[in-house]
Amino acid sequence: MSAGDLRIGIVGAGQVARKRHLPGFMELPGVRVVGVCNLRRESAGRVAREFNIPKIYGNWEHLIEDDEIDAIVIGAWPYLHCPVTLAALDAGKHVLTEARMAMNAREAGRMFDHANELPNLTAMVVPSPYGLTGDAFMRSLIDAGYLGTLREVHVRGLSSDLADPETPLGWRQTTKYSGFNMLDLGILYETALRWVAPANRVFAFAWKHIGKRIDPESGELAKTGTPDSVQVLTTHTDGSSGVYRLSGVVLHDVGMSISLYGSEGTLIYDLTHDVIRGARRGESALEPLRIPSKLRGGWQVEADFVAAIRGEKPVTRTDFATGVRYMQFTEAVARSSRHQSPVALPLKEFSNPSL
């Protein structure tokens, strides 16, 4: 890295990159976004003009080869996360990749192993944005014994995003772009991992209620590649159990939440509205728990990435080890659903996205 400003290149300037990453980096002193590559050169040009980025690249390989770039931010779809990460690390560049970490657990493992071979480089996954506001407060309550012994974890992620059969096929439901990733399964598991022990066994049922949608690329009906409904039973390394309920096709009662039920109390985090409710043994009803200002968190991904590169703090949210863990969970869910049998974690063998 140069002794002056930290110079960043963007591979895939999608919605998150434009709304969060680019404004976030531009606010930091000593940081410059100097190059961008998008799926199409025209769209890269629009982003460059909007954010005053001096260089446009026709392909991501040329961006990575540029010696005047120190760090790569990958905002592309999951099918590019692994190849771009490996190439960037080989070129001696720091990497921040958008979630989900990869197409599958094998790719995530390759990324993790290669990053470990180059400890002088920062490797980080964009964290789940859910629960950042109350994360520290939740952990403080749990550490103080609010729950007692954790018994059950209930994770809910219901939306109507895919309820209309006329909604066209998106990249998230296209296996060649998204791999094993389905709905918000990985992002909610990552969020839950902040407060609960990892899963060691899953039994799942995934379903496609709407099996075909219009493919915008061809204009014709095509099979959906990933499910629009996922139900998972889990056991965890601390002896607790869990239930995951996810759907993209429900019309009412939508929202996201993580509920923790312990021997001494209950905590329910409404992730949609950033509201935490709790009750202890002997209390009759759940009550809102105010998040103390000193424990209130928020989005600081870009600042955290730069701080890690500068050696000011380690990567904690989200490191590649956590990314591997949620990618293995996602793959285990897909495998369990396909074969209708429990799958143990961590995985000892890996599958292709097509199973």
GROMACS .gro file of C-alpha atoms in nm:
model
  355
    1MET     CA    1   0.000   0.000   0.000
    2SER     CA    2   0.120   0.350  -0.075
    3ALA     CA    3   0.235   0.573   0.208
    4GLY     CA    4  -0.035   0.823   0.118
    5ASP     CA    5  -0.408   0.777   0.071
    6LEU     CA    6  -0.571   0.436   0.072
    7ARG     CA    7  -0.686   0.381  -0.286
    8ILE     CA    8  -0.994   0.165  -0.341
    9GLY     CA    9  -1.133  -0.005  -0.650
   10ILE     CA   10  -1.495  -0.121  -0.678
   11VAL     CA   11  -1.592  -0.442  -0.861
   12GLY     CA   12  -1.968  -0.428  -0.900
   13ALA     CA   13  -2.126  -0.098  -0.801
   14GLY     CA   14  -2.474  -0.221  -0.719
   15GLN     CA   15  -2.733  -0.073  -0.488
   16VAL     CA   16  -2.545  -0.138  -0.163
   17ALA     CA   17  -2.221  -0.002  -0.306
   18ARG     CA   18  -2.389   0.316  -0.426
   19LYS     CA   19  -2.601   0.376  -0.116
   20ARG     CA   20  -2.358   0.267   0.155
   21HIS     CA   21  -2.001   0.183   0.052
   22LEU     CA   22  -1.921   0.472  -0.181
   23PRO     CA   23  -2.065   0.745   0.047
   24GLY     CA   24  -1.906   0.571   0.348
   25PHE     CA   25  -1.556   0.564   0.200
   26MET     CA   26  -1.584   0.920   0.070
   27GLU     CA   27  -1.645   1.044   0.425
   28LEU     CA   28  -1.320   0.895   0.556
   29PRO     CA   29  -1.000   1.103   0.559
   30GLY     CA   30  -0.712   0.963   0.358
   31VAL     CA   31  -0.934   0.731   0.153
   32ARG     CA   32  -1.004   0.763  -0.219
   33VAL     CA   33  -1.219   0.551  -0.450
   34VAL     CA   34  -1.013   0.561  -0.770
   35GLY     CA   35  -1.163   0.294  -0.996
   36VAL     CA   36  -1.485   0.111  -1.078
   37CYS     CA   37  -1.586  -0.187  -1.290
   38ASN     CA   38  -1.947  -0.286  -1.345
   39LEU     CA   39  -2.122  -0.558  -1.542
   40ARG     CA   40  -2.158  -0.307  -1.826
   41ARG     CA   41  -1.917  -0.027  -1.907
   42GLU     CA   42  -2.204   0.222  -1.948
   43SER     CA   43  -2.326   0.164  -1.594
   44ALA     CA   44  -1.970   0.192  -1.463
   45GLY     CA   45  -1.950   0.527  -1.640
   46ARG     CA   46  -2.267   0.650  -1.472
   47VAL     CA   47  -2.135   0.551  -1.129
   48ALA     CA   48  -1.799   0.713  -1.203
   49ARG     CA   49  -1.966   1.041  -1.297
   50GLU     CA   50  -2.197   1.036  -0.996
   51PHE     CA   51  -1.917   0.975  -0.746
   52ASN     CA   52  -1.631   1.146  -0.930
   53ILE     CA   53  -1.432   0.823  -0.972
   54PRO     CA   54  -1.142   0.882  -1.215
   55LYS     CA   55  -1.096   0.534  -1.369
   56ILE     CA   56  -1.335   0.293  -1.544
   57TYR     CA   57  -1.236  -0.063  -1.628
   58GLY     CA   58  -1.382  -0.293  -1.893
   59ASN     CA   59  -1.326  -0.601  -1.678
   60TRP     CA   60  -1.243  -0.675  -1.316
   61GLU     CA   61  -0.910  -0.838  -1.401
   62HIS     CA   62  -0.771  -0.507  -1.527
   63LEU     CA   63  -0.888  -0.329  -1.213
   64ILE     CA   64  -0.710  -0.580  -0.990
   65GLU     CA   65  -0.391  -0.559  -1.198
   66ASP     CA   66  -0.371  -0.182  -1.147
   67ASP     CA   67  -0.079  -0.106  -0.916
   68GLU     CA   68  -0.243   0.222  -0.818
   69ILE     CA   69  -0.519   0.039  -0.628
   70ASP     CA   70  -0.458  -0.088  -0.274
   71ALA     CA   71  -0.791  -0.247  -0.179
   72ILE     CA   72  -1.081  -0.411  -0.362
   73VAL     CA   73  -1.447  -0.384  -0.267
   74ILE     CA   74  -1.657  -0.658  -0.430
   75GLY     CA   75  -2.017  -0.550  -0.475
   76ALA     CA   76  -2.093  -0.804  -0.749
   77TRP     CA   77  -2.323  -1.105  -0.719
   78PRO     CA   78  -2.195  -1.412  -0.527
   79TYR     CA   79  -2.074  -1.597  -0.838
   80LEU     CA   80  -1.782  -1.351  -0.860
   81HIS     CA   81  -1.691  -1.329  -0.493
   82CYS     CA   82  -1.449  -1.620  -0.487
   83PRO     CA   83  -1.257  -1.560  -0.812
   84VAL     CA   84  -1.223  -1.186  -0.750
   85THR     CA   85  -1.117  -1.238  -0.389
   86LEU     CA   86  -0.849  -1.494  -0.479
   87ALA     CA   87  -0.713  -1.277  -0.760
   88ALA     CA   88  -0.711  -0.964  -0.543
   89LEU     CA   89  -0.525  -1.139  -0.262
   90ASP     CA   90  -0.274  -1.276  -0.514
   91ALA     CA   91  -0.221  -0.919  -0.633
   92GLY     CA   92  -0.145  -0.807  -0.277
   93LYS     CA   93  -0.469  -0.615  -0.227
   94HIS     CA   94  -0.700  -0.601   0.073
   95VAL     CA   95  -1.052  -0.735   0.017
   96LEU     CA   96  -1.399  -0.638   0.136
   97THR     CA   97  -1.657  -0.866  -0.025
   98GLU     CA   98  -2.030  -0.818  -0.018
   99ALA     CA   99  -2.243  -1.081   0.154
  100ARG     CA  100  -2.325  -1.361   0.092
  101MET     CA  101  -1.958  -1.464   0.108
  102ALA     CA  102  -1.961  -1.708  -0.185
  103MET     CA  103  -2.170  -1.946  -0.396
  104ASN     CA  104  -2.110  -2.243  -0.168
  105ALA     CA  105  -1.907  -2.369   0.126
  106ARG     CA  106  -1.621  -2.498  -0.090
  107GLU     CA  107  -1.563  -2.152  -0.237
  108ALA     CA  108  -1.586  -1.991   0.107
  109GLY     CA  109  -1.326  -2.236   0.237
  110ARG     CA  110  -1.089  -2.152  -0.048
  111MET     CA  111  -1.123  -1.782   0.027
  112PHE     CA  112  -1.065  -1.840   0.399
  113ASP     CA  113  -0.758  -2.059   0.341
  114HIS     CA  114  -0.599  -1.816   0.096
  115ALA     CA  115  -0.657  -1.519   0.324
  116ASN     CA  116  -0.490  -1.709   0.609
  117GLU     CA  117  -0.184  -1.757   0.389
  118LEU     CA  118  -0.155  -1.377   0.358
  119PRO     CA  119  -0.203  -1.241   0.711
  120ASN     CA  120  -0.062  -0.902   0.612
  121LEU     CA  121  -0.373  -0.842   0.402
  122THR     CA  122  -0.716  -0.757   0.542
  123ALA     CA  123  -0.999  -0.987   0.432
  124MET     CA  124  -1.351  -0.898   0.543
  125VAL     CA  125  -1.713  -0.976   0.452
  126VAL     CA  126  -1.980  -0.705   0.465
  127PRO     CA  127  -2.178  -0.797   0.779
  128SER     CA  128  -2.548  -0.851   0.817
  129PRO     CA  129  -2.699  -0.506   0.875
  130TYR     CA  130  -2.971  -0.651   1.098
  131GLY     CA  131  -2.937  -0.610   1.471
  132LEU     CA  132  -2.636  -0.379   1.459
  133THR     CA  133  -2.820  -0.117   1.664
  134GLY     CA  134  -2.886  -0.347   1.959
  135ASP     CA  135  -2.604  -0.598   1.922
  136ALA     CA  136  -2.389  -0.478   2.213
  137PHE     CA  137  -2.695  -0.441   2.438
  138MET     CA  138  -2.814  -0.794   2.356
  139ARG     CA  139  -2.470  -0.933   2.435
  140SER     CA  140  -2.455  -0.740   2.762
  141LEU     CA  141  -2.790  -0.881   2.873
  142ILE     CA  142  -2.692  -1.235   2.780
  143ASP     CA  143  -2.352  -1.207   2.949
  144ALA     CA  144  -2.523  -1.079   3.265
  145GLY     CA  145  -2.742  -1.392   3.279
  146TYR     CA  146  -3.070  -1.241   3.162
  147LEU     CA  147  -3.163  -1.563   2.979
  148GLY     CA  148  -3.008  -1.812   3.214
  149THR     CA  149  -2.939  -2.126   3.011
  150LEU     CA  150  -3.047  -2.085   2.651
  151ARG     CA  151  -3.308  -2.343   2.552
  152GLU     CA  152  -3.456  -2.240   2.219
  153VAL     CA  153  -3.380  -2.002   1.931
  154HIS     CA  154  -3.662  -1.898   1.696
  155VAL     CA  155  -3.562  -1.711   1.381
  156ARG     CA  156  -3.829  -1.556   1.160
  157GLY     CA  157  -3.786  -1.395   0.819
  158LEU     CA  158  -4.114  -1.350   0.633
  159SER     CA  159  -4.177  -1.120   0.339
  160SER     CA  160  -4.404  -1.075   0.038
  161ASP     CA  161  -4.119  -0.990  -0.202
  162LEU     CA  162  -4.184  -1.302  -0.413
  163ALA     CA  163  -4.555  -1.342  -0.351
  164ASP     CA  164  -4.661  -1.210  -0.693
  165PRO     CA  165  -4.610  -1.477  -0.964
  166GLU     CA  166  -4.554  -1.193  -1.212
  167THR     CA  167  -4.242  -1.077  -1.027
  168PRO     CA  168  -3.958  -1.156  -1.269
  169LEU     CA  169  -3.677  -1.396  -1.188
  170GLY     CA  170  -3.402  -1.212  -1.000
  171TRP     CA  171  -3.039  -1.304  -0.953
  172ARG     CA  172  -3.110  -1.421  -0.596
  173GLN     CA  173  -3.331  -1.699  -0.736
  174THR     CA  174  -3.085  -1.788  -1.012
  175THR     CA  175  -2.849  -2.068  -0.906
  176LYS     CA  176  -2.569  -1.976  -1.148
  177TYR     CA  177  -2.544  -1.635  -0.980
  178SER     CA  178  -2.632  -1.711  -0.618
  179GLY     CA  179  -2.537  -2.077  -0.560
  180PHE     CA  180  -2.680  -2.225  -0.240
  181ASN     CA  181  -2.786  -1.886  -0.098
  182MET     CA  182  -3.162  -1.870  -0.040
  183LEU     CA  183  -3.386  -1.591   0.087
  184ASP     CA  184  -3.237  -1.434   0.403
  185LEU     CA  185  -3.120  -1.763   0.553
  186GLY     CA  186  -2.749  -1.685   0.562
  187ILE     CA  187  -2.790  -1.327   0.676
  188LEU     CA  188  -3.023  -1.424   0.961
  189TYR     CA  189  -2.798  -1.711   1.071
  190GLU     CA  190  -2.503  -1.471   1.075
  191THR     CA  191  -2.706  -1.230   1.288
  192ALA     CA  192  -2.807  -1.505   1.530
  193LEU     CA  193  -2.444  -1.617   1.566
  194ARG     CA  194  -2.370  -1.290   1.744
  195TRP     CA  195  -2.576  -1.413   2.041
  196VAL     CA  196  -2.606  -1.792   2.018
  197ALA     CA  197  -2.382  -2.096   1.971
  198PRO     CA  198  -2.329  -2.239   1.621
  199ALA     CA  199  -2.557  -2.508   1.484
  200ASN     CA  200  -2.418  -2.862   1.484
  201ARG     CA  201  -2.713  -3.030   1.309
  202VAL     CA  202  -2.990  -2.919   1.073
  203PHE     CA  203  -3.303  -3.080   0.935
  204ALA     CA  204  -3.469  -2.874   0.665
  205PHE     CA  205  -3.752  -2.849   0.416
  206ALA     CA  206  -3.726  -2.599   0.132
  207TRP     CA  207  -3.993  -2.543  -0.131
  208LYS     CA  208  -4.066  -2.344  -0.446
  209HIS     CA  209  -4.428  -2.233  -0.439
  210ILE     CA  210  -4.379  -2.047  -0.766
  211GLY     CA  211  -4.167  -2.280  -0.976
  212LYS     CA  212  -4.133  -2.062  -1.285
  213ARG     CA  213  -4.091  -1.690  -1.346
  214ILE     CA  214  -4.014  -1.469  -1.641
  215ASP     CA  215  -3.638  -1.451  -1.697
  216PRO     CA  216  -3.553  -1.088  -1.785
  217GLU     CA  217  -3.249  -1.205  -1.983
  218SER     CA  218  -3.455  -1.420  -2.223
  219GLY     CA  219  -3.807  -1.283  -2.175
  220GLU     CA  220  -3.933  -1.639  -2.133
  221LEU     CA  221  -4.055  -1.851  -1.845
  222ALA     CA  222  -3.768  -2.021  -1.662
  223LYS     CA  223  -3.740  -2.247  -1.361
  224THR     CA  224  -3.661  -2.071  -1.034
  225GLY     CA  225  -3.331  -2.194  -0.899
  226THR     CA  226  -3.368  -2.130  -0.528
  227PRO     CA  227  -3.665  -2.186  -0.294
  228ASP     CA  228  -3.912  -1.921  -0.184
  229SER     CA  229  -3.995  -2.102   0.144
  230VAL     CA  230  -3.748  -2.258   0.391
  231GLN     CA  231  -3.812  -2.423   0.728
  232VAL     CA  232  -3.521  -2.550   0.940
  233LEU     CA  233  -3.485  -2.733   1.271
  234THR     CA  234  -3.146  -2.696   1.438
  235THR     CA  235  -2.947  -2.816   1.736
  236HIS     CA  236  -2.654  -2.616   1.866
  237THR     CA  237  -2.318  -2.683   2.028
  238ASP     CA  238  -2.441  -2.555   2.367
  239GLY     CA  239  -2.735  -2.799   2.378
  240SER     CA  240  -3.003  -2.551   2.269
  241SER     CA  241  -3.234  -2.608   1.974
  242GLY     CA  242  -3.375  -2.379   1.709
  243VAL     CA  243  -3.641  -2.316   1.446
  244TYR     CA  244  -3.591  -2.107   1.131
  245ARG     CA  245  -3.900  -1.995   0.938
  246LEU     CA  246  -3.833  -1.809   0.615
  247SER     CA  247  -4.059  -1.722   0.325
  248GLY     CA  248  -4.080  -1.472   0.044
  249VAL     CA  249  -4.439  -1.550  -0.050
  250VAL     CA  250  -4.650  -1.456   0.256
  251LEU     CA  251  -4.886  -1.162   0.218
  252HIS     CA  252  -4.928  -1.058   0.581
  253ASP     CA  253  -4.747  -1.075   0.916
  254VAL     CA  254  -4.416  -1.004   0.746
  255GLY     CA  255  -4.098  -0.912   0.927
  256MET     CA  256  -3.775  -1.040   1.078
  257SER     CA  257  -3.704  -1.133   1.437
  258ILE     CA  258  -3.481  -1.350   1.653
  259SER     CA  259  -3.633  -1.485   1.976
  260LEU     CA  260  -3.415  -1.636   2.251
  261TYR     CA  261  -3.586  -1.847   2.519
  262GLY     CA  262  -3.383  -1.935   2.827
  263SER     CA  263  -3.432  -2.096   3.167
  264GLU     CA  264  -3.457  -1.755   3.337
  265GLY     CA  265  -3.586  -1.519   3.072
  266THR     CA  266  -3.678  -1.433   2.714
  267LEU     CA  267  -3.535  -1.182   2.468
  268ILE     CA  268  -3.703  -1.102   2.137
  269TYR     CA  269  -3.528  -0.874   1.888
  270ASP     CA  270  -3.759  -0.732   1.623
  271LEU     CA  271  -3.498  -0.680   1.352
  272THR     CA  272  -3.741  -0.497   1.125
  273HIS     CA  273  -3.797  -0.213   1.373
  274ASP     CA  274  -3.485  -0.246   1.595
  275VAL     CA  275  -3.695  -0.307   1.905
  276ILE     CA  276  -3.587  -0.544   2.183
  277ARG     CA  277  -3.842  -0.686   2.426
  278GLY     CA  278  -3.770  -0.903   2.726
  279ALA     CA  279  -3.902  -1.059   3.044
  280ARG     CA  280  -3.750  -1.255   3.332
  281ARG     CA  281  -3.891  -1.551   3.519
  282GLY     CA  282  -4.190  -1.436   3.725
  283GLU     CA  283  -4.271  -1.138   3.501
  284SER     CA  284  -4.604  -1.173   3.324
  285ALA     CA  285  -4.538  -0.998   2.994
  286LEU     CA  286  -4.262  -0.897   2.757
  287GLU     CA  287  -4.171  -0.529   2.784
  288PRO     CA  288  -3.962  -0.306   2.555
  289LEU     CA  289  -3.603  -0.270   2.675
  290ARG     CA  290  -3.446   0.065   2.593
  291ILE     CA  291  -3.107   0.038   2.425
  292PRO     CA  292  -2.864   0.256   2.626
  293SER     CA  293  -2.702   0.524   2.411
  294LYS     CA  294  -2.353   0.405   2.505
  295LEU     CA  295  -2.437   0.058   2.372
  296ARG     CA  296  -2.621   0.169   2.060
  297GLY     CA  297  -2.444   0.052   1.745
  298GLY     CA  298  -2.487   0.107   1.375
  299TRP     CA  299  -2.341   0.069   1.029
  300GLN     CA  300  -1.966   0.142   1.019
  301VAL     CA  301  -1.848  -0.116   0.769
  302GLU     CA  302  -1.631   0.114   0.561
  303ALA     CA  303  -1.460   0.267   0.865
  304ASP     CA  304  -1.400  -0.079   1.013
  305PHE     CA  305  -1.242  -0.204   0.689
  306VAL     CA  306  -1.008   0.093   0.668
  307ALA     CA  307  -0.919   0.067   1.039
  308ALA     CA  308  -0.830  -0.300   0.993
  309ILE     CA  309  -0.607  -0.220   0.695
  310ARG     CA  310  -0.430   0.049   0.896
  311GLY     CA  311  -0.378  -0.189   1.188
  312GLU     CA  312  -0.598   0.010   1.423
  313LYS     CA  313  -0.834  -0.280   1.504
  314PRO     CA  314  -0.888  -0.641   1.397
  315VAL     CA  315  -1.173  -0.757   1.177
  316THR     CA  316  -1.452  -0.874   1.404
  317ARG     CA  317  -1.765  -0.813   1.195
  318THR     CA  318  -1.749  -1.004   0.966
  319ASP     CA  319  -1.433  -1.212   0.929
  320PHE     CA  320  -1.390  -1.493   0.676
  321ALA     CA  321  -1.424  -1.759   0.948
  322THR     CA  322  -1.778  -1.641   1.019
  323GLY     CA  323  -1.850  -1.633   0.647
  324VAL     CA  324  -1.741  -1.996   0.615
  325ARG     CA  325  -1.967  -2.088   0.907
  326TYR     CA  326  -2.282  -1.937   0.754
  327MET     CA  327  -2.200  -2.074   0.409
  328GLN     CA  328  -2.167  -2.423   0.556
  329PHE     CA  329  -2.499  -2.375   0.735
  330THR     CA  330  -2.668  -2.268   0.411
  331GLU     CA  331  -2.525  -2.562   0.219
  332ALA     CA  332  -2.628  -2.803   0.496
  333VAL     CA  333  -2.985  -2.672   0.478
  334ALA     CA  334  -2.995  -2.722   0.101
  335ARG     CA  335  -2.855  -3.074   0.131
  336SER     CA  336  -3.090  -3.170   0.414
  337SER     CA  337  -3.392  -3.050   0.219
  338ARG     CA  338  -3.288  -3.234  -0.096
  339HIS     CA  339  -3.230  -3.568   0.080
  340GLN     CA  340  -3.482  -3.520   0.362
  341SER     CA  341  -3.232  -3.624   0.627
  342PRO     CA  342  -3.040  -3.441   0.903
  343VAL     CA  343  -2.698  -3.298   0.818
  344ALA     CA  344  -2.421  -3.251   1.075
  345LEU     CA  345  -2.204  -2.939   1.100
  346PRO     CA  346  -1.930  -2.851   1.034
  347LEU     CA  347  -1.943  -3.015   0.692
  348LYS     CA  348  -1.683  -3.276   0.611
  349GLU     CA  349  -1.759  -3.286   0.239
  350PHE     CA  350  -1.898  -3.035  -0.007
  351SER     CA  351  -2.143  -3.028  -0.296
  352ASN     CA  352  -2.183  -2.843  -0.619
  353PRO     CA  353  -2.459  -2.576  -0.623
  354SER     CA  354  -2.676  -2.806  -0.836
  355LEU     CA  355  -2.654  -3.082  -0.568
   0.00000   0.00000   0.00000
